[in-house]
Each structure stands twice: as structure tokens, then as C-alpha cells.
Amino acid sequence: MNPETIGSILESVIGIVVLIGALISVISVIGLIRLPDVYLRSHAATKSATLGVLFILNGAFLYFWIFEDHFSIKLLLGIVFVFLTGPVGGHLNGRAAYRSGVSLWKGSVRDDLKEDLKRERQERQEGRGL
Amino acid sequence: MMNGLLLASLVLLSLAILGSMFRLLAGPSIPDRIAALDTIGILLLATIAVIGMLLRTTAYFDIILLIGILAFIGTTAFARYIERGVVLESGDDREHP
């Protein structure tokens, strides 16, 4: 195979990776619109949106590495940062939602944190009473 | 081939930002809106990466890093504000929550 064919194949593969990332983002936003609850919605918004964006950023990184001979440390740092902070932000948001009293979906079957939170609040009040 | 795929993914990403804009405006509780804002920030980052590939320029990589950091800091600040009513707390606040 001559180098031009390999180049066009690589180009198409990178384009398809970017397109897959965009499709995963659209699917995650459908979840963000359709799901019934803050917690379920943050499940859709955090994990799959991060996956889609990681696909796109990896495609961009490979593209600039292969075709422009530019090994971008900045883009690599951005990939690592998004990979680390997406789930952490979702966790913080869900914790703040639960502790500020946003109610669960009526079809939820299990709520383990409720009793723990009640006990923690009771202990704190008793500690203040002493 | 490449340009067509990139343009198609730009269209898809715009649709995704539009959808999360709906959740930002209609979300019944504040954490809904925060999740939508976080999603918009991350999708904007991906859009800028695709635009950089279309224009064949490396000038936008700084903006990718900056938007990533700002989206995370914004989400953290909003979540802390909802949970405790303050963004930055000093040592004294912990005694009297």
C-alpha cells in the first residue's frame, strides 16, 4: 500500500471516532432530557457525556499527532483532566442534591443513605445538647 | 470524507447542546440545572476540539484546557453553595453548621 492510501484510511478512522463521540454525546443528552430524576439524570450526564467527549478529544489528539506532527501535551492534559473531573463533579452534584432535600423518583426501591443521614443528624443534635 | 464527518459531528454536538439547554431552562430543581451546565461546558469543549480539527489549527488547545477547568470549578462552587450555603468556609463555620 502506498502512503496516500494509508493516510486516507487513517483520516477516515479518526473521522469515524469523532462521529462516534458525537453520537454518544447525543445519546447522553437524550438521557438528560428523558430520565425522571436528578440522580438518574446525573448518571446520564456524567458518565456517557464524559465518554463521548473523551472519544472526540482522543480523535483530535491522534489527528494532530499523525497529520500535523504536533504531539500536543495540552490536549493530553485536557483529556486527563476531563477524565478525572467529570465523575467527581457529578458525585459532588448528587451529594449536594440529596443533602439539600431533592426527592427521589417515586419508582426508586431503595434508599440506604436516608437512615444514615438521619442518625448523623441526631448525633449532631445530641452533641450540641451536651 | 474527513470534513464531512467532522461537519456531521458538529451538527450532532450542536443538537446535544440545544437539548441540555432545554434541561437548563426547564429543570425542576437547582442540581438539575447544575448538571445541565456541566454538560454544556463539556460539550462546548468537544465542539472547540472539532472546530480546531476543521480549521487545522492548534491555537484553540489553550481554550480546551481553560473551559475544562472552569466547568469543574463552577460545578464544585455551585454544589458547595447548595449544600452548605457558602462557597468558601473558614474554620469557625464547621463548629456551627
Short mmCIF file of N, CA and C in Angstrom, two decimals, chain B residues 54-96:
data_model
loop_
_atom_site.label_atom_id
_atom_site.label_comp_id
_atom_site.label_asym_id
_atom_site.label_seq_id
_atom_site.Cartn_x
_atom_site.Cartn_y
_atom_site.Cartn_z
N LEU B 54 -11.19 21.03 12.12
CA LEU B 54 -11.67 21.51 10.83
C LEU B 54 -10.76 22.60 10.28
N LEU B 55 -10.33 23.51 11.14
CA LEU B 55 -9.51 24.62 10.69
C LEU B 55 -8.03 24.27 10.66
N ARG B 56 -7.66 23.07 11.10
CA ARG B 56 -6.28 22.60 11.12
C ARG B 56 -5.38 23.56 11.88
N THR B 57 -5.83 24.01 13.01
CA THR B 57 -5.01 24.90 13.82
C THR B 57 -4.88 24.36 15.24
N THR B 58 -3.76 24.63 15.86
CA THR B 58 -3.55 24.19 17.24
C THR B 58 -3.74 25.34 18.22
N ALA B 59 -4.31 26.45 17.74
CA ALA B 59 -4.38 27.64 18.59
C ALA B 59 -5.44 27.52 19.67
N TYR B 60 -6.39 26.57 19.50
CA TYR B 60 -7.53 26.53 20.43
C TYR B 60 -7.31 25.58 21.60
N PHE B 61 -6.15 24.95 21.69
CA PHE B 61 -5.96 23.95 22.75
C PHE B 61 -5.95 24.58 24.13
N ASP B 62 -5.45 25.82 24.22
CA ASP B 62 -5.50 26.53 25.50
C ASP B 62 -6.93 26.68 25.97
N ILE B 63 -7.83 26.98 25.00
CA ILE B 63 -9.23 27.21 25.37
C ILE B 63 -9.86 25.92 25.86
N ILE B 64 -9.47 24.78 25.26
CA ILE B 64 -10.00 23.49 25.71
C ILE B 64 -9.65 23.26 27.18
N LEU B 65 -8.38 23.47 27.51
CA LEU B 65 -7.94 23.27 28.89
C LEU B 65 -8.66 24.23 29.83
N LEU B 66 -8.79 25.49 29.41
CA LEU B 66 -9.41 26.52 30.25
C LEU B 66 -10.87 26.21 30.51
N ILE B 67 -11.61 25.79 29.47
CA ILE B 67 -13.02 25.51 29.67
C ILE B 67 -13.21 24.28 30.56
N GLY B 68 -12.32 23.28 30.40
CA GLY B 68 -12.41 22.12 31.28
C GLY B 68 -12.26 22.50 32.74
N ILE B 69 -11.24 23.32 33.03
CA ILE B 69 -11.01 23.70 34.42
C ILE B 69 -12.15 24.56 34.94
N LEU B 70 -12.63 25.51 34.11
CA LEU B 70 -13.68 26.41 34.58
C LEU B 70 -14.99 25.67 34.82
N ALA B 71 -15.31 24.68 33.97
CA ALA B 71 -16.55 23.93 34.17
C ALA B 71 -16.49 23.16 35.49
N PHE B 72 -15.35 22.55 35.78
CA PHE B 72 -15.24 21.80 37.04
C PHE B 72 -15.33 22.72 38.24
N ILE B 73 -14.64 23.87 38.19
CA ILE B 73 -14.67 24.77 39.34
C ILE B 73 -16.07 25.33 39.54
N GLY B 74 -16.77 25.63 38.44
CA GLY B 74 -18.13 26.14 38.56
C GLY B 74 -19.06 25.11 39.20
N THR B 75 -18.95 23.85 38.75
CA THR B 75 -19.79 22.80 39.33
C THR B 75 -19.51 22.64 40.81
N THR B 76 -18.23 22.64 41.18
CA THR B 76 -17.87 22.48 42.59
C THR B 76 -18.42 23.63 43.43
N ALA B 77 -18.28 24.86 42.93
CA ALA B 77 -18.73 26.01 43.70
C ALA B 77 -20.23 25.98 43.88
N PHE B 78 -20.97 25.65 42.81
CA PHE B 78 -22.43 25.60 42.92
C PHE B 78 -22.86 24.51 43.89
N ALA B 79 -22.20 23.33 43.81
CA ALA B 79 -22.62 22.23 44.68
C ALA B 79 -22.37 22.58 46.14
N ARG B 80 -21.23 23.20 46.43
CA ARG B 80 -20.96 23.59 47.82
C ARG B 80 -21.93 24.64 48.29
N TYR B 81 -22.30 25.54 47.39
CA TYR B 81 -23.25 26.60 47.78
C TYR B 81 -24.60 26.00 48.13
N ILE B 82 -25.05 25.03 47.33
CA ILE B 82 -26.35 24.41 47.64
C ILE B 82 -26.28 23.64 48.95
N GLU B 83 -25.17 22.92 49.17
CA GLU B 83 -25.12 22.04 50.32
C GLU B 83 -24.99 22.81 51.62
N ARG B 84 -24.15 23.83 51.66
CA ARG B 84 -23.87 24.49 52.93
C ARG B 84 -24.26 25.95 52.96
N GLY B 85 -24.58 26.54 51.82
CA GLY B 85 -24.93 27.95 51.83
C GLY B 85 -23.74 28.87 51.70
N VAL B 86 -22.51 28.31 51.70
CA VAL B 86 -21.33 29.13 51.50
C VAL B 86 -20.46 28.45 50.45
N VAL B 87 -19.64 29.24 49.78
CA VAL B 87 -18.74 28.66 48.79
C VAL B 87 -17.40 28.32 49.43
N LEU B 88 -16.82 29.30 50.12
CA LEU B 88 -15.57 29.05 50.85
C LEU B 88 -15.89 29.16 52.33
N GLU B 89 -15.48 28.15 53.10
CA GLU B 89 -15.79 28.23 54.52
C GLU B 89 -14.50 28.35 55.32
N SER B 90 -14.60 29.12 56.40
CA SER B 90 -13.44 29.22 57.28
C SER B 90 -13.56 28.15 58.36
N GLY B 91 -12.57 28.07 59.24
CA GLY B 91 -12.57 27.02 60.24
C GLY B 91 -13.70 27.15 61.23
N ASP B 92 -14.17 28.36 61.51
CA ASP B 92 -15.19 28.57 62.53
C ASP B 92 -16.54 28.03 62.11
N ASP B 93 -16.81 28.06 60.79
CA ASP B 93 -18.15 27.66 60.33
C ASP B 93 -18.42 26.20 60.59
N ARG B 94 -17.37 25.42 60.73
CA ARG B 94 -17.58 23.99 60.87
C ARG B 94 -18.19 23.66 62.24
N GLU B 95 -17.94 24.51 63.23
CA GLU B 95 -18.48 24.26 64.57
C GLU B 95 -19.97 24.53 64.62
N HIS B 96 -20.46 25.50 63.86
CA HIS B 96 -21.88 25.85 63.90
C HIS B 96 -22.48 25.76 62.51
#
